Coordinates of C-alpha atoms in Angstrom, one line a residue:
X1 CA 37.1 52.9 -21.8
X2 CA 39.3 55.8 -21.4
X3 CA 37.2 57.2 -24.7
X4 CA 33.6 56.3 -23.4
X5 CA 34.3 58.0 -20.1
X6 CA 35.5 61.7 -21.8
X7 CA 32.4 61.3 -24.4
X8 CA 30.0 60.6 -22.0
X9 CA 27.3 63.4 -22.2
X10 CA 25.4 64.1 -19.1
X11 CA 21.0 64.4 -19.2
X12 CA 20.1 67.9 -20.7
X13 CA 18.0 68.1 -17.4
X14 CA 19.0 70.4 -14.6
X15 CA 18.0 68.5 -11.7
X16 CA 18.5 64.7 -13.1
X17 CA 22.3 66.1 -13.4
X18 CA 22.1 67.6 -9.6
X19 CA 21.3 63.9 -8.7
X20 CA 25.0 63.0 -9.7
X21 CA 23.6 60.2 -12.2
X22 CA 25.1 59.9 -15.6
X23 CA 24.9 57.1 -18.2
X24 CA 27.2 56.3 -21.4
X25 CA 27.3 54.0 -23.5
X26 CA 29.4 53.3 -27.3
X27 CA 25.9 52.7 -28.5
X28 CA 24.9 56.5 -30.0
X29 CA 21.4 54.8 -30.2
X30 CA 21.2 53.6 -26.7
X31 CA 22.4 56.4 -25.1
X32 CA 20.1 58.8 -27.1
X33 CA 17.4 56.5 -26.0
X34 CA 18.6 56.9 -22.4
X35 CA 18.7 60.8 -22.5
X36 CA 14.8 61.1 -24.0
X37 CA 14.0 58.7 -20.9
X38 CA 15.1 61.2 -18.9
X39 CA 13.5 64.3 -20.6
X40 CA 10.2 62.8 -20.9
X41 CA 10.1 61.5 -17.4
X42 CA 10.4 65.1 -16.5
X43 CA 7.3 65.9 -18.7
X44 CA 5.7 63.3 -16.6
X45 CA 6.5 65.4 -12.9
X46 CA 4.2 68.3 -12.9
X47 CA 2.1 69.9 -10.2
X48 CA -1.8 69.9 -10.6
X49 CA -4.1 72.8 -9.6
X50 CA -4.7 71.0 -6.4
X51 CA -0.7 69.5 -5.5
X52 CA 2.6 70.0 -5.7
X53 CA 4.5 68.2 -8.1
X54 CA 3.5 64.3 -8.6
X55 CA 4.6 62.0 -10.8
X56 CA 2.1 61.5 -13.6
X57 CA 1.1 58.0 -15.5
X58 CA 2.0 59.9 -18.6
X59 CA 0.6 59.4 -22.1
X60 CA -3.0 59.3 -22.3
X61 CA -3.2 59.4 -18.7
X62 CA -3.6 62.7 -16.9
X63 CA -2.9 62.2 -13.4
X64 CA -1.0 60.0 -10.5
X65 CA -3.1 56.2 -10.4
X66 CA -2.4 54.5 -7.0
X67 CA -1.9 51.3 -8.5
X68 CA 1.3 52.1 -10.4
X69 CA 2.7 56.1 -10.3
X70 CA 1.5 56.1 -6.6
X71 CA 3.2 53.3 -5.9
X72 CA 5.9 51.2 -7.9
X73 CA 6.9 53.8 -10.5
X74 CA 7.6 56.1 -7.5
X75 CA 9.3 53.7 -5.5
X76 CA 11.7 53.3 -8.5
X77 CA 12.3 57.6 -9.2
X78 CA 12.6 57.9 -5.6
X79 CA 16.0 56.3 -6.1
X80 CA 16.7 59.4 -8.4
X81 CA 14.6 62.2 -7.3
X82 CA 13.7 61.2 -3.5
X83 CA 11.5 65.1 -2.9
X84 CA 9.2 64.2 -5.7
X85 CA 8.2 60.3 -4.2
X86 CA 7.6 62.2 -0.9
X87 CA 4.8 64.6 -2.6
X88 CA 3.4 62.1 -4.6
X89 CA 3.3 59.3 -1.6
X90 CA 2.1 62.4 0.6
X91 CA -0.8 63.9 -1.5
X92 CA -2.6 59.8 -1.2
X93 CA -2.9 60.6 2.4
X94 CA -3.7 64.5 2.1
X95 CA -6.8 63.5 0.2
X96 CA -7.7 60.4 2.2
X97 CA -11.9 60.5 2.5
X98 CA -12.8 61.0 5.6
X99 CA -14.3 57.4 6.2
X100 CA -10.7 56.1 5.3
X101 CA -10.7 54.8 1.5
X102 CA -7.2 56.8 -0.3
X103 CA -7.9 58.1 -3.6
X104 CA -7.4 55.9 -6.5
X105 CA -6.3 58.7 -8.4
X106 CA -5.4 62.4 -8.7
X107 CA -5.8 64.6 -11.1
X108 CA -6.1 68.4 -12.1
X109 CA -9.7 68.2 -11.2
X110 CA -9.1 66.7 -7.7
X111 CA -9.0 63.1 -5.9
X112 CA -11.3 60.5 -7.3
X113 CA -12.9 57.7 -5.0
X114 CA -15.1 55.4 -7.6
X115 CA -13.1 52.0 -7.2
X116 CA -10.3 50.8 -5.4
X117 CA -7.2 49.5 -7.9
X118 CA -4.7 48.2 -5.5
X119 CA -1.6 46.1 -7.3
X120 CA 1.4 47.3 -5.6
X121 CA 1.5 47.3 -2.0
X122 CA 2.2 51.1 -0.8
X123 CA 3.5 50.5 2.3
X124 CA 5.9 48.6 1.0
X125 CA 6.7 51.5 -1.2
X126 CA 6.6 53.9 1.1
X127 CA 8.7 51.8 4.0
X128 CA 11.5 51.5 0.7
X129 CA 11.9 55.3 0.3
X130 CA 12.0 56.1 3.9
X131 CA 15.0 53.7 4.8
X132 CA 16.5 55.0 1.2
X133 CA 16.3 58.3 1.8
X134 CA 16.2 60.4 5.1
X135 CA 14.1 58.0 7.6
X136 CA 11.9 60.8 7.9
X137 CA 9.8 59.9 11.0
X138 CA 7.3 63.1 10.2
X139 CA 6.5 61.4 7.1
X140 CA 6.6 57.9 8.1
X141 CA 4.0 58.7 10.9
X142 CA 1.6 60.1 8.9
X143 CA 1.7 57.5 5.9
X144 CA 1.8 55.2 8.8
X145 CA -2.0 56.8 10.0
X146 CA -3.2 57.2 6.4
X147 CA -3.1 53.7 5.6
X148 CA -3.9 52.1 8.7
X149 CA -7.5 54.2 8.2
X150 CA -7.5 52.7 4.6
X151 CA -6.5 48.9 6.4
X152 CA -10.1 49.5 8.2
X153 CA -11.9 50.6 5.4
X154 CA -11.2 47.5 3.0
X155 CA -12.3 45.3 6.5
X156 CA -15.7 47.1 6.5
X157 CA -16.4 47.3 2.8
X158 CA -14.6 44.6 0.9
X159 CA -15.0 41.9 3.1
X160 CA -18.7 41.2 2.8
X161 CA -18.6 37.4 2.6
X162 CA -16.8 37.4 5.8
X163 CA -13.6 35.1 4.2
X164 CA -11.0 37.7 5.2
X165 CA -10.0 38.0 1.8
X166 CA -10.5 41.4 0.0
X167 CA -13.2 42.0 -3.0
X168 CA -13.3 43.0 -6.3
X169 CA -16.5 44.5 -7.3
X170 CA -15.7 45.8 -10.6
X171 CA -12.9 45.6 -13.7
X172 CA -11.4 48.5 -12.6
X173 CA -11.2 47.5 -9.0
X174 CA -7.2 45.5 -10.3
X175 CA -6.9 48.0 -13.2
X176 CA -7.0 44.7 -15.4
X177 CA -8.8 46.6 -18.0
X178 CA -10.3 44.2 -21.2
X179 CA -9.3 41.6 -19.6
X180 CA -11.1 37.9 -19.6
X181 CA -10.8 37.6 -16.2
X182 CA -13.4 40.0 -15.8
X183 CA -15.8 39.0 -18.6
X184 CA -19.4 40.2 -17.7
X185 CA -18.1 42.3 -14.9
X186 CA -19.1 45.6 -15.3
X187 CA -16.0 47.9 -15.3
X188 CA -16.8 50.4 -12.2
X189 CA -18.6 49.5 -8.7
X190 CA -22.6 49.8 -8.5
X191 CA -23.5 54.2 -8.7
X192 CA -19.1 54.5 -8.7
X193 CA -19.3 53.9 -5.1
X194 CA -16.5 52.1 -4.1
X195 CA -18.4 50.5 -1.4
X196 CA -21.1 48.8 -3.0
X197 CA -21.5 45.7 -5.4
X198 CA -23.8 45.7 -8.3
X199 CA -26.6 43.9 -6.7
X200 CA -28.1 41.8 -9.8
X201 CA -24.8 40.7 -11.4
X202 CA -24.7 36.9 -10.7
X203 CA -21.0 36.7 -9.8
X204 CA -19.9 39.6 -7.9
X205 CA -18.5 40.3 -5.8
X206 CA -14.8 38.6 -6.3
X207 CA -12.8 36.7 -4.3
X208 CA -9.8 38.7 -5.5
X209 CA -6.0 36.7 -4.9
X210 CA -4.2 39.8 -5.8
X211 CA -6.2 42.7 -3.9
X212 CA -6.1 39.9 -1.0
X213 CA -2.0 39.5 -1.8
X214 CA -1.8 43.3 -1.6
X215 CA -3.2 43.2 2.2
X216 CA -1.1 41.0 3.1
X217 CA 1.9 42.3 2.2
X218 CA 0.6 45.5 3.6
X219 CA 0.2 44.5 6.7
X220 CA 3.6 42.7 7.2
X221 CA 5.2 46.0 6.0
X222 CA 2.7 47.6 8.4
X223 CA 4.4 45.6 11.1
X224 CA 7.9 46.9 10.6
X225 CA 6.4 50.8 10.2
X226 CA 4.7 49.7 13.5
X227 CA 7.9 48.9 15.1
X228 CA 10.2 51.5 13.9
X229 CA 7.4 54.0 15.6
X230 CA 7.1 52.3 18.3
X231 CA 3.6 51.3 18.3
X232 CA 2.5 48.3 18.6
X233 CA 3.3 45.6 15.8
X234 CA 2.0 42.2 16.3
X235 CA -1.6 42.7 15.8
X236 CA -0.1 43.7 12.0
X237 CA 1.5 40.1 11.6
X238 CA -1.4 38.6 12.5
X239 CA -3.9 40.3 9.9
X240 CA -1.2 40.0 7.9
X241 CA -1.2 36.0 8.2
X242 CA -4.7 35.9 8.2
X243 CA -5.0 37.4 4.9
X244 CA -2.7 34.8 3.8
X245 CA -4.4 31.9 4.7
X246 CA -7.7 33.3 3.2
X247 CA -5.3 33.5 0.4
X248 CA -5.0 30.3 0.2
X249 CA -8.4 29.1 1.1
X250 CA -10.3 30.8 -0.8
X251 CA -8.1 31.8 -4.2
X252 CA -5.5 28.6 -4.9
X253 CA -5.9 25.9 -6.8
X254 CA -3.2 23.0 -5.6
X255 CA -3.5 21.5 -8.7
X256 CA -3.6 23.7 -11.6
X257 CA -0.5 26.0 -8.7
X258 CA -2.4 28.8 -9.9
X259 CA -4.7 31.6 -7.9
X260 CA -7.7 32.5 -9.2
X261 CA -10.8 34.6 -8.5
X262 CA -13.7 32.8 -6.8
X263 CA -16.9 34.3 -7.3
X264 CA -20.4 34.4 -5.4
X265 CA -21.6 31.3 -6.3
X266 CA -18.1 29.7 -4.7
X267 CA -16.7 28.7 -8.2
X268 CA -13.1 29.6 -9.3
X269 CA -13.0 32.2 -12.3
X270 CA -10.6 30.0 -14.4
X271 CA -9.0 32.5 -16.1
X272 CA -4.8 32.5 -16.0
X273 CA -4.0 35.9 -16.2
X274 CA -0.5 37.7 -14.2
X275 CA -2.7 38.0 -11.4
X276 CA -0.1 35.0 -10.3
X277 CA 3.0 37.6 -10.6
X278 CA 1.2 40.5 -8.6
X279 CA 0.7 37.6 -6.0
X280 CA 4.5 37.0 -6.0
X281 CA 5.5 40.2 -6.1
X282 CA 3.4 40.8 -2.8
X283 CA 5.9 38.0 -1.2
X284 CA 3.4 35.2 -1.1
X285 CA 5.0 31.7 -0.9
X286 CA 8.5 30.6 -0.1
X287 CA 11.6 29.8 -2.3
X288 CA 10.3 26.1 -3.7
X289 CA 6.9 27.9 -4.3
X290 CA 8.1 30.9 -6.6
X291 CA 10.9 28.0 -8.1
X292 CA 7.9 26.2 -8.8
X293 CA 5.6 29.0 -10.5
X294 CA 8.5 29.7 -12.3
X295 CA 8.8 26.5 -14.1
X296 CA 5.2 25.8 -14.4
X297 CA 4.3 29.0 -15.6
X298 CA 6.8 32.7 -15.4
X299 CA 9.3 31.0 -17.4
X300 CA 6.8 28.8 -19.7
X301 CA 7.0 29.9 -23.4
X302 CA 3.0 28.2 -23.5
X303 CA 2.1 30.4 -20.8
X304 CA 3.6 33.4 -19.5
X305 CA 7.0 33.4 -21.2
X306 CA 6.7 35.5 -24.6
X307 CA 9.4 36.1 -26.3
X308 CA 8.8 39.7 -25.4
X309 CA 8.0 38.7 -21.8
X310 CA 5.5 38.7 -19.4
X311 CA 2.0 38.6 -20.9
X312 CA -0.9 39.8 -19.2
X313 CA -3.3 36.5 -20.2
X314 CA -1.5 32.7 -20.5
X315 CA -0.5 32.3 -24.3
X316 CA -2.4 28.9 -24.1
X317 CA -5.9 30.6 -23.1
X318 CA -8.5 30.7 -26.0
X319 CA -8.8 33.8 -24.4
X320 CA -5.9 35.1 -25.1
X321 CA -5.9 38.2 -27.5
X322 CA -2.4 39.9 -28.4
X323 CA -3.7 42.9 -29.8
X324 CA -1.5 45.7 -28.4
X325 CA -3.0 48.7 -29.7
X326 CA -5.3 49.6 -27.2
X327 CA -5.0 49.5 -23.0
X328 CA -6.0 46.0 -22.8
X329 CA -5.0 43.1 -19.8
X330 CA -6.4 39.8 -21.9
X331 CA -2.6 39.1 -24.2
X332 CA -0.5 41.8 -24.6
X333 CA 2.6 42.8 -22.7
X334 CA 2.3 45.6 -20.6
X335 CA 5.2 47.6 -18.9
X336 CA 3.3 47.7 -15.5
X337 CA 3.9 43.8 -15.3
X338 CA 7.0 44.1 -16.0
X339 CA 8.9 46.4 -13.3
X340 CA 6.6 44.9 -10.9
X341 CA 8.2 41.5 -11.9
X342 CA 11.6 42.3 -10.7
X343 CA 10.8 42.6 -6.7
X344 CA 9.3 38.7 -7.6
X345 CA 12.3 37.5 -8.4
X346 CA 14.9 39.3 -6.6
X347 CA 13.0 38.5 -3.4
X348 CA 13.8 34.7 -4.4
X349 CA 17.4 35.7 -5.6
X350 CA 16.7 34.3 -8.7
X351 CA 18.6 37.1 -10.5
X352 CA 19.4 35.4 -13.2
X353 CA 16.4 34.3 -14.1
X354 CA 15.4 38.3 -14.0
X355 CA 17.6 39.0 -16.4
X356 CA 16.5 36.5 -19.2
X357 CA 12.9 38.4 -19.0
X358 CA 14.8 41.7 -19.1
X359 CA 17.1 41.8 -22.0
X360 CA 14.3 41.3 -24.6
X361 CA 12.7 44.2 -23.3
X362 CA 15.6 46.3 -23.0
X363 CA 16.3 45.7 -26.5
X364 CA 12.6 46.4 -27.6
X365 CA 12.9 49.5 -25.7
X366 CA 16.2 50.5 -27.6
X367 CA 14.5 49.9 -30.8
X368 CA 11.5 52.2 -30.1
X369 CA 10.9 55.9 -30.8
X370 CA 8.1 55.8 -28.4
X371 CA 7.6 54.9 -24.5
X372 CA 4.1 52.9 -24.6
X373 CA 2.1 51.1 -22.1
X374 CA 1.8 47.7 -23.8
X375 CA 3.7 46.1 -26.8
X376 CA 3.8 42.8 -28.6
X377 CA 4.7 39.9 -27.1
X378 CA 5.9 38.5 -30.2
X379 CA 7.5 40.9 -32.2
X380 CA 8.3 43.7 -29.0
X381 CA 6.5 46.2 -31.3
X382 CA 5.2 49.2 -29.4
X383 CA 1.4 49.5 -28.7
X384 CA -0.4 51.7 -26.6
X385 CA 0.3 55.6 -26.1
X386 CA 3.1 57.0 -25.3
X387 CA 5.5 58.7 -23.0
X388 CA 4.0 56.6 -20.4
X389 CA 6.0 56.6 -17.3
X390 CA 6.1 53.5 -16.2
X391 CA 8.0 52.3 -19.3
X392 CA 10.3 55.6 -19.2
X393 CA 11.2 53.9 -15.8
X394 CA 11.4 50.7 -16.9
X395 CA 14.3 51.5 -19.2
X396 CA 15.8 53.7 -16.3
X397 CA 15.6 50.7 -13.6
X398 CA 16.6 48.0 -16.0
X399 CA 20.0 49.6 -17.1
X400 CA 21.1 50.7 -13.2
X401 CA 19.9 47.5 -12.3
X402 CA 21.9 45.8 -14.9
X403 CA 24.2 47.8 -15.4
X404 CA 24.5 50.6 -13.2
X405 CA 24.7 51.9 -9.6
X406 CA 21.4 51.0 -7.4
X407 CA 21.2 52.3 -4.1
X408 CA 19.5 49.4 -2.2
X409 CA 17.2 50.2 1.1
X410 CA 18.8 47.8 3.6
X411 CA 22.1 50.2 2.9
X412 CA 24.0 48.3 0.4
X413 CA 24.7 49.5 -3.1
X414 CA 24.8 47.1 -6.3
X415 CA 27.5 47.3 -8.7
X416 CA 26.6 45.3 -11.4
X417 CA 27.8 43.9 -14.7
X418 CA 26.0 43.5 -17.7
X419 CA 25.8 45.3 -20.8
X420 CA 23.0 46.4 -23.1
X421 CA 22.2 43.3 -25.6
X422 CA 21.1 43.8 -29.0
X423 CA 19.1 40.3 -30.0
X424 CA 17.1 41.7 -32.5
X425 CA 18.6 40.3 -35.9
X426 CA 22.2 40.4 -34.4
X427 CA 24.1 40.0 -31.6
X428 CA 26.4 43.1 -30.1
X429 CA 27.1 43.7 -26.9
X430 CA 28.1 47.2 -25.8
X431 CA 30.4 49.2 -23.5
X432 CA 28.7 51.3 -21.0
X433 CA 29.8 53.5 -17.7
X434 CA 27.5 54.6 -15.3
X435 CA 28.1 57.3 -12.4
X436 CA 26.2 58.1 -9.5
X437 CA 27.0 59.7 -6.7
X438 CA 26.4 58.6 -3.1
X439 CA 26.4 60.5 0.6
X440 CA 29.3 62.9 -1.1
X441 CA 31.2 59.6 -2.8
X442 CA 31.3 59.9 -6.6
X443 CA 31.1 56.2 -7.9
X444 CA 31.9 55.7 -11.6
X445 CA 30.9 52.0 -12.6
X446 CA 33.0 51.1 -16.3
X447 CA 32.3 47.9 -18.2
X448 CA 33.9 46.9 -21.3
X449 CA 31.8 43.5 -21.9
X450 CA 34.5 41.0 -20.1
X451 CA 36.0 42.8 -17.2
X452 CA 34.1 45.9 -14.8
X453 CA 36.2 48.4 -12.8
X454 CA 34.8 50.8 -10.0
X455 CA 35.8 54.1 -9.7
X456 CA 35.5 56.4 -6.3
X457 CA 36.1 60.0 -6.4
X458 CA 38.6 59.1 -9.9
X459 CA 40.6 56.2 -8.3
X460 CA 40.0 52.7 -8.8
X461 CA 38.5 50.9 -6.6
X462 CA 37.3 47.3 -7.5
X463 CA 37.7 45.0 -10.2
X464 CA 35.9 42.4 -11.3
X465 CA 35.0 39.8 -14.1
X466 CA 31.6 40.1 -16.4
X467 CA 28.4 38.4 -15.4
X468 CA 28.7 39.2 -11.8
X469 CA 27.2 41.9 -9.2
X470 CA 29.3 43.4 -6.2
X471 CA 27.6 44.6 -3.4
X472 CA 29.3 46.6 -1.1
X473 CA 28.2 49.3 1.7
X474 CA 27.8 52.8 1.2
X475 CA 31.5 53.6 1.4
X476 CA 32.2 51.5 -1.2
X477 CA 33.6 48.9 0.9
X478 CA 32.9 45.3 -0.4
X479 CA 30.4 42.9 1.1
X480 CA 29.1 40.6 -1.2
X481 CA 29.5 39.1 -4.7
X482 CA 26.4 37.6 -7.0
X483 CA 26.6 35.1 -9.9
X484 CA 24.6 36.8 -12.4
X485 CA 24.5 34.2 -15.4
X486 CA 23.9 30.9 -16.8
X487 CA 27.3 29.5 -16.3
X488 CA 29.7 29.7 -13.2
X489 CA 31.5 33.6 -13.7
X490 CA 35.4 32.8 -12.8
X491 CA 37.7 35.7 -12.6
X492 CA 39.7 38.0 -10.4
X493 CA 38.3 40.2 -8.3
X494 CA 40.3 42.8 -7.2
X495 CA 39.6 45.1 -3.8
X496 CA 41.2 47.4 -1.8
X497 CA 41.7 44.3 1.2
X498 CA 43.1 42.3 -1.1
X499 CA 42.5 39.6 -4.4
X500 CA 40.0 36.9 -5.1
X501 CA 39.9 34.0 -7.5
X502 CA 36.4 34.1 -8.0
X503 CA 34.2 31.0 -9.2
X504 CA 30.7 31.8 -8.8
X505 CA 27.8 30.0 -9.8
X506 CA 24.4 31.7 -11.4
X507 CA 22.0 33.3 -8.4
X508 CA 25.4 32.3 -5.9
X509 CA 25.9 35.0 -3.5
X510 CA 29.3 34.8 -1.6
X511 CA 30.1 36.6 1.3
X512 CA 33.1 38.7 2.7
X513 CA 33.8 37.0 6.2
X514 CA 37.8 37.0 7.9
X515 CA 39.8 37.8 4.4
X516 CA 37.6 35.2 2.4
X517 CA 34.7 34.7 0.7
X518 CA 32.2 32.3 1.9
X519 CA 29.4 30.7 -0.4
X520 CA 26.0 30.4 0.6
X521 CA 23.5 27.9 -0.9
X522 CA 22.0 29.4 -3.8
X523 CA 18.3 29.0 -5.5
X524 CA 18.7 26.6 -7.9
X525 CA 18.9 27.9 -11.3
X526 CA 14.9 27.3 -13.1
X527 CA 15.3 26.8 -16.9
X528 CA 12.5 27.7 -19.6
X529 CA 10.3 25.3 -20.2
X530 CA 8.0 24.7 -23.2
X531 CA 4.8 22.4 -22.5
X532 CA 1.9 22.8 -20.5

């Protein structure tokens, strides 16, 4: 390790370097694939005529989409470069209409209003960055104002059946492009005016579970923005859990566990598409309900469960159509779905789970020249453009998420460790070390495949066994310790308080409390399953 940590080459980019983040790894190919991440990410943060610097979708794409660089991808690079999150979150709100609908996009040519295309929740995003970096109550207030206006709008304009849930009047409403959910839908709202249906189409508007998902998780994150500025919050909850039940009531079948469109005529567009993991992702449904979706469908290699995981249409659909070589939603894999996946899952603590989906994409990502929207769900083969950002973060996320440093937004920082996987034709595991540095603290995170070793400011700090996450505070000092395998992880673990004989079960989190460490129950580990 020694070795790895004086060949370690830092990103050729000035300011990823200023961020204190540096990644190695005995892999030449894996790092080299870590540093273009980097580069071209940067190609993908540029101003536009009208704004300062955003982060762009990338590729193909010329500009910052709501649905995914104004919302996820950002959430994830404002763990890296916090200043750039707050212009991109900011310029939503500075080009807010003045009847309340945010822009769905911006581009060099200005903000455009012709549909809706919600799929991550911002206020979730934007709630993340401000507890993560600064809690600053300027711009908290005025995201805060921005999309309560935007909260109204969709209760005027989207809610014309009067169910509470929120409408879909067009393909590009969800961004589910070519997808067979929306088969004879026309792709933009009637005259591209977000607030009208096409008047002769004989199933609009939509019923829509995952634009209704996205309220609701809006308006519980709403609630706590509310709170922290002291205005008031209940009235939030309660939209927020009547958006649930309408949900419910108007989206979920209880016996195929799946949501689903319903359209004018009151009949449920059966199409199974990973509208059901944007629904999770927006927290919908307790612990036995995502343990449940998991079995039934997430981790079902008939449905969901690719080998290159997480198609966009159920592998089972006639439907179903893997061709990855244009921006389509009915088969292939798309990156999109995939970094949105982990809040699903981590929200559960089904961690381990996570990481099954993750390692075949890592190593398909690894194997690439290119950073593309979709690829093939069976061979991992890349599709669709390239230097798209959200799979330039994808590989970011996945390896400090695996096997990095993350900053966390409740104040804790994961340590965890995994390695990079090869499981294409052969099976190597490499050694990595990842540095970051945090409120002054350098943190240097080395593992050599069977045992991890934390570093602060060049002294070691913690020890620990592969296949497990430490969590500690911000200091470094130890909270927290998370099975992150199949099997129980066993092992000494080794902190500045004292040692551990650790035995730790897959998704087990045991706590620091008195000198010892005290388990907690556990989700129960879900296993792929094969049949329909």
């Amino acid at each position: 390790m020694a070795r790895l940590r004086q060949r370690r080459t830092l990103p050729v980019v000035e300011q990823w370097r200023a961020s204190g983040t540096a990644f190695a790894c005995t892999s030449e190919r894996i790092e080299a694939r870590y540093d273009k991440a980097v580069r071209e990410l940067f190609d993908c943060i540029k101003p536009t005529e009208v704004t300062a610097p955003l982060l762009h979708e990338g590729g193909v794409y010329h500009g910052c989409w709501l649905e995914s660089t104004g919302t996820i991808n950002t959430e994830l690079l404002a763990r890296f470069l916090p200043h750039i999150a707050t212009t991109t979150y900011s310029a939503f709100a500075d080009f807010q209409r003045e009847d309340g609908l945010i822009p769905y996009k911006i581009t060099a040519a200005g903000a455009a209003f012709a549909q809706v295309q919600l799929v991550s929740p911002l206020a979730r995003c934007v709630w993340h960055h401000y507890r993560l970096n600064g809690r600053d109550r300027a711009f908290l207030g005025k995201m805060y104002a921005a999309m309560s206006r935007y909260d109204d709008w969709l209760v005027r304009f989207r809610n014309t059946r009067g169910t509470s849930g929120v409408e879909a009047f067009c393909t590009y409403d969800t961004g589910h492009d070519l997808s067979a959910r929306f088969w004879h839908v026309p792709d933009s709202p009637f005259n591209n005016d977000a607030r009208t249906v096409h008047p002769d189409n004989p199933i609009l508007p939509f019923i829509a579970p995952d634009l209704t998902a996205n309220v609701a998780c809006q308006r519980f994150h709403l609630a706590q923005i509310a709170e922290e500025l002291g205005e008031p919050f209940e009235p939030w909850r309660q939209k927020a859990e009547a958006s649930v039940r309408a949900l419910f009531e108007q989206c979920f079948d209880a016996k195929d566990f799946f949501f689903y469109d319903r359209d004018r005529n009151g009949q449920l567009v059966r199409v199974q598409s990973d509208v059901l993991l944007r629904v999770l992702a927006c927290e919908i449904g307790d612990g036995a309900f995502f343990a449940q979706a998991l079995e039934r469908y997430l981790l079902n290699t008939r449905k969901f469960f690719s080998k290159y995981p997480f198609t966009s249409i159920a592998l089972d659909d006639p439907r179903f159509d893997p061709n990855f070589g244009q921006n389509s939603w009915s088969g292939p894999s798309n990156f999109l779905s995939i970094i949105r996946a982990a809040h699903a899952f981590e929200h559960h603590g089904h961690h381990v789970e996570l990481s099954w989906a993750q390692k075949p994409i890592l190593a398909a990502l690894f194997d690439m020249e290119t950073f593309p929207q979709t690829l093939s769900p069976f061979t991992g083969a890349p599709g669709y453009t390239e230097s798209y950002s959200p799979s330039i973060l994808c590989l970011l996320d996945f390896m400090e998420r695996r096997s990095g440093i993350l900053p966390r937004p409740d104040g804790t920082l994961w340590f965890t460790g995994l390695v990079p996987e090869e499981v294409i034709h052969k099976d190597v595991r490499h050694q990595t070390a990842y540095s970051r540095e945090i409120d002054g603290l350098n943190f240097e995170l080395l593992n050599d495949g069977s045992n991890v070793t934390i570093l602060r400011d060049g002294q070691e700090h913690i020890r620990f066994p592969y296949g497990v996450r430490v969590t500690t505070d911000r200091l470094g000092t130890p909270t927290a310790v998370t099975g992150l395998v199949s099997r129980t992880a066993t092992g000494t673990l080794q902190t500045p308080s004292g040692r551990y004989e650790l035995s730790v079960g897959p998704n087990e989190v045991q706590s620091f409390a008195d000198g010892s460490l005290i388990p907690s129950s556990a989700p129960k580990l879900v296993f792929p399953t094969y049949g329909s």
